[in-house]
mmCIF file of C-alpha atoms in Angstrom:
data_model
loop_
_atom_site.group_PDB
_atom_site.id
_atom_site.type_symbol
_atom_site.label_atom_id
_atom_site.label_comp_id
_atom_site.label_asym_id
_atom_site.label_seq_id
_atom_site.Cartn_x
_atom_site.Cartn_y
_atom_site.Cartn_z
ATOM 1 C CA MET P 1221 -2.541 19.103 -57.593
ATOM 2 C CA LEU P 1222 -4.500 21.195 -60.115
ATOM 3 C CA ARG P 1223 -2.201 24.172 -59.629
ATOM 4 C CA THR P 1224 0.791 22.114 -60.704
ATOM 5 C CA LEU P 1225 -1.042 20.727 -63.738
ATOM 6 C CA ASP P 1226 -2.435 24.030 -65.025
ATOM 7 C CA PRO P 1227 -0.828 27.333 -63.991
ATOM 8 C CA HIS P 1228 -3.730 29.250 -65.600
ATOM 9 C CA SER P 1229 -6.444 27.814 -63.352
ATOM 10 C CA ASN P 1230 -7.531 28.768 -59.866
ATOM 11 C CA TYR P 1231 -9.465 26.795 -57.291
ATOM 12 C CA PHE P 1232 -12.201 28.713 -55.461
ATOM 13 C CA ASP P 1233 -13.993 27.521 -52.363
ATOM 14 C CA LYS P 1234 -17.732 28.325 -52.152
ATOM 15 C CA GLU P 1235 -17.206 31.734 -50.516
ATOM 16 C CA GLU P 1236 -14.541 32.805 -53.032
ATOM 17 C CA PHE P 1237 -16.676 31.573 -55.940
ATOM 18 C CA ASP P 1238 -19.737 33.493 -54.691
ATOM 19 C CA GLU P 1239 -17.606 36.644 -54.322
ATOM 20 C CA MET P 1240 -16.273 36.228 -57.866
ATOM 21 C CA LYS P 1241 -19.826 35.892 -59.227
ATOM 22 C CA THR P 1242 -20.875 39.038 -57.343
ATOM 23 C CA ASP P 1243 -17.917 40.944 -58.799
ATOM 24 C CA GLN P 1244 -18.778 39.757 -62.308
ATOM 25 C CA ARG P 1245 -22.418 40.832 -61.953
ATOM 26 C CA SER P 1246 -21.186 44.223 -60.700
ATOM 27 C CA GLU P 1247 -23.947 44.412 -58.135
ATOM 28 C CA TYR P 1248 -24.338 43.533 -54.489
ATOM 29 C CA LEU P 1249 -26.407 44.428 -51.433
ATOM 30 C CA GLY P 1250 -24.621 47.140 -49.491
ATOM 31 C CA ILE P 1251 -24.344 50.881 -48.908
ATOM 32 C CA GLY P 1252 -22.702 51.722 -52.243
ATOM 33 C CA ALA P 1253 -19.151 52.632 -51.325
ATOM 34 C CA SER P 1254 -15.786 51.438 -52.541
ATOM 35 C CA ILE P 1255 -13.281 51.093 -49.705
ATOM 36 C CA GLN P 1256 -9.524 50.645 -49.515
ATOM 37 C CA ASN P 1257 -6.971 49.801 -46.812
ATOM 38 C CA TYR P 1258 -3.972 52.041 -46.227
ATOM 39 C CA SER P 1259 -1.067 51.165 -43.948
ATOM 40 C CA VAL P 1260 1.343 53.423 -42.132
ATOM 41 C CA GLY P 1261 3.930 51.311 -40.334
ATOM 42 C CA ASP P 1262 1.988 48.663 -38.419
ATOM 43 C CA SER P 1263 -1.236 50.686 -38.469
ATOM 44 C CA VAL P 1264 -3.933 49.612 -40.962
ATOM 45 C CA ASP P 1265 -7.088 51.639 -41.531
ATOM 46 C CA THR P 1266 -9.900 51.497 -44.068
ATOM 47 C CA TYR P 1267 -10.922 54.549 -46.064
ATOM 48 C CA VAL P 1268 -13.743 55.437 -48.422
ATOM 49 C CA ALA P 1269 -12.269 55.410 -51.930
ATOM 50 C CA ALA P 1270 -15.520 56.384 -53.690
ATOM 51 C CA THR P 1271 -19.262 56.357 -53.339
ATOM 52 C CA PHE P 1272 -21.514 55.220 -56.153
ATOM 53 C CA GLN P 1273 -23.829 57.754 -57.735
ATOM 54 C CA ASN P 1274 -27.235 57.925 -56.002
ATOM 55 C CA ALA P 1275 -26.221 55.127 -53.597
ATOM 56 C CA PRO P 1276 -27.103 55.243 -49.887
ATOM 57 C CA ALA P 1277 -23.475 56.032 -48.926
ATOM 58 C CA ALA P 1278 -23.446 59.131 -51.137
ATOM 59 C CA ARG P 1279 -26.838 60.281 -49.812
ATOM 60 C CA ALA P 1280 -25.604 59.730 -46.223
ATOM 61 C CA GLY P 1281 -22.640 62.037 -46.869
ATOM 62 C CA LEU P 1282 -19.711 59.606 -47.023
ATOM 63 C CA ARG P 1283 -16.859 61.122 -49.045
ATOM 64 C CA PHE P 1284 -13.505 60.136 -50.514
ATOM 65 C CA GLY P 1285 -10.840 59.927 -47.808
ATOM 66 C CA ASP P 1286 -13.185 59.458 -44.847
ATOM 67 C CA ARG P 1287 -11.625 56.922 -42.465
ATOM 68 C CA ILE P 1288 -13.996 54.176 -41.296
ATOM 69 C CA ASP P 1289 -13.520 53.915 -37.531
ATOM 70 C CA GLU P 1290 -16.524 51.779 -36.542
ATOM 71 C CA VAL P 1291 -19.397 49.912 -38.160
ATOM 72 C CA ASP P 1292 -22.426 49.386 -35.916
ATOM 73 C CA GLY P 1293 -20.263 50.160 -32.872
ATOM 74 C CA ILE P 1294 -17.556 47.612 -33.755
ATOM 75 C CA PRO P 1295 -14.052 49.121 -34.148
ATOM 76 C CA MET P 1296 -12.615 48.651 -37.644
ATOM 77 C CA HIS P 1297 -9.022 49.752 -36.929
ATOM 78 C CA ALA P 1298 -6.565 47.055 -38.090
ATOM 79 C CA ASN P 1299 -9.292 45.136 -39.975
ATOM 80 C CA LEU P 1300 -8.592 44.298 -43.588
ATOM 81 C CA ARG P 1301 -10.852 45.497 -46.397
ATOM 82 C CA PRO P 1302 -12.797 42.212 -46.785
ATOM 83 C CA GLU P 1303 -13.752 42.260 -43.089
ATOM 84 C CA VAL P 1304 -14.927 45.890 -43.252
ATOM 85 C CA ARG P 1305 -16.685 45.243 -46.584
ATOM 86 C CA ASP P 1306 -18.658 42.379 -45.043
ATOM 87 C CA LYS P 1307 -19.805 44.689 -42.225
ATOM 88 C CA ILE P 1308 -21.194 47.340 -44.602
ATOM 89 C CA ARG P 1309 -22.992 44.788 -46.773
ATOM 90 C CA GLY P 1310 -26.184 43.068 -45.804
ATOM 91 C CA PRO P 1311 -29.739 42.219 -46.749
ATOM 92 C CA ARG P 1312 -31.799 44.964 -48.377
ATOM 93 C CA GLY P 1313 -33.011 47.487 -45.802
ATOM 94 C CA THR P 1314 -30.344 46.698 -43.188
ATOM 95 C CA LEU P 1315 -29.473 49.844 -41.222
ATOM 96 C CA VAL P 1316 -25.709 50.388 -41.079
ATOM 97 C CA ARG P 1317 -24.183 52.965 -38.707
ATOM 98 C CA VAL P 1318 -20.715 54.006 -39.841
ATOM 99 C CA THR P 1319 -18.511 56.134 -37.578
ATOM 100 C CA ILE P 1320 -15.942 57.985 -39.636
ATOM 101 C CA THR P 1321 -13.224 60.572 -39.275
ATOM 102 C CA ARG P 1322 -13.705 63.196 -41.970
ATOM 103 C CA ALA P 1323 -10.690 63.621 -44.242
ATOM 104 C CA ALA P 1324 -11.388 67.309 -44.757
ATOM 105 C CA THR P 1325 -11.827 68.339 -41.114
ATOM 106 C CA GLY P 1326 -10.617 65.503 -38.870
ATOM 107 C CA GLN P 1327 -14.019 65.571 -37.153
ATOM 108 C CA LYS P 1328 -15.680 62.326 -36.056
ATOM 109 C CA ASP P 1329 -19.160 61.749 -37.410
ATOM 110 C CA THR P 1330 -21.648 58.887 -37.432
ATOM 111 C CA VAL P 1331 -23.732 58.414 -40.547
ATOM 112 C CA LYS P 1332 -26.651 56.048 -41.047
ATOM 113 C CA SER P 1333 -27.202 54.245 -44.302
ATOM 114 C CA PHE P 1334 -29.418 51.431 -45.506
ATOM 115 C CA ALA P 1335 -28.165 48.469 -47.513
ATOM 116 C CA THR P 1336 -29.748 48.261 -50.939
ATOM 117 C CA ARG P 1337 -28.960 46.684 -54.294
ATOM 118 C CA CYS P 1338 -25.998 48.620 -55.637
ATOM 119 C CA ARG P 1339 -24.471 48.478 -59.071
ATOM 120 C CA SER P 1340 -20.735 48.993 -59.126
ATOM 121 C CA PRO P 1341 -19.615 51.668 -61.555
ATOM 122 C CA ARG P 1342 -18.261 50.269 -64.765
ATOM 123 C CA CYS P 1343 -15.691 51.512 -67.184
ATOM 124 C CA PRO P 1344 -17.076 52.889 -70.426
ATOM 125 C CA THR P 1345 -16.730 50.544 -73.368
ATOM 126 C CA LEU P 1346 -16.290 51.289 -77.032
ATOM 127 C CA HIS P 1347 -20.030 50.684 -77.416
ATOM 128 C CA ASP P 1348 -20.671 53.711 -75.161
ATOM 129 C CA PHE P 1349 -18.804 55.987 -77.568
ATOM 130 C CA VAL P 1350 -19.697 54.598 -80.978
ATOM 131 C CA ARG P 1351 -22.965 55.745 -82.498
ATOM 132 C CA ALA P 1352 -24.507 54.065 -85.465
ATOM 133 C CA SER P 1353 -25.063 56.490 -88.300
ATOM 134 C CA ALA P 1354 -26.643 56.123 -91.677
ATOM 135 C CA ILE P 1355 -24.286 56.003 -94.595
ATOM 136 C CA SER P 1356 -25.607 57.510 -97.766
ATOM 137 C CA THR P 1357 -24.178 56.868 -101.207
#
């Protein structure tokens, strides 16, 4: 009923609302990697889109384009990004084993990473570029 009354509002259940708050805070407990799904025909796979600076994923050697094949021994092929994301997040100190296929070589590799508090990268704002300077007359 609310959607028909106000087209500019959205209803969130508890899980969606918690996810929105996490996104707004730009921090979460995980390995520090941004992931993305790519589809070819009926095949869906999840790839590393970026690792955050000094995050566990970067220190473990995950790189852009690495395909995530398994997390803790569970196959990730055909899983959507939210399902894979939930597997690589967890309480601080959680050991996460990620089996990947390297984009550069096609070699399979298993890397170990620990979940920690990660801050998502943010876009620079005008404040980052403007410097206050004294004006003399």
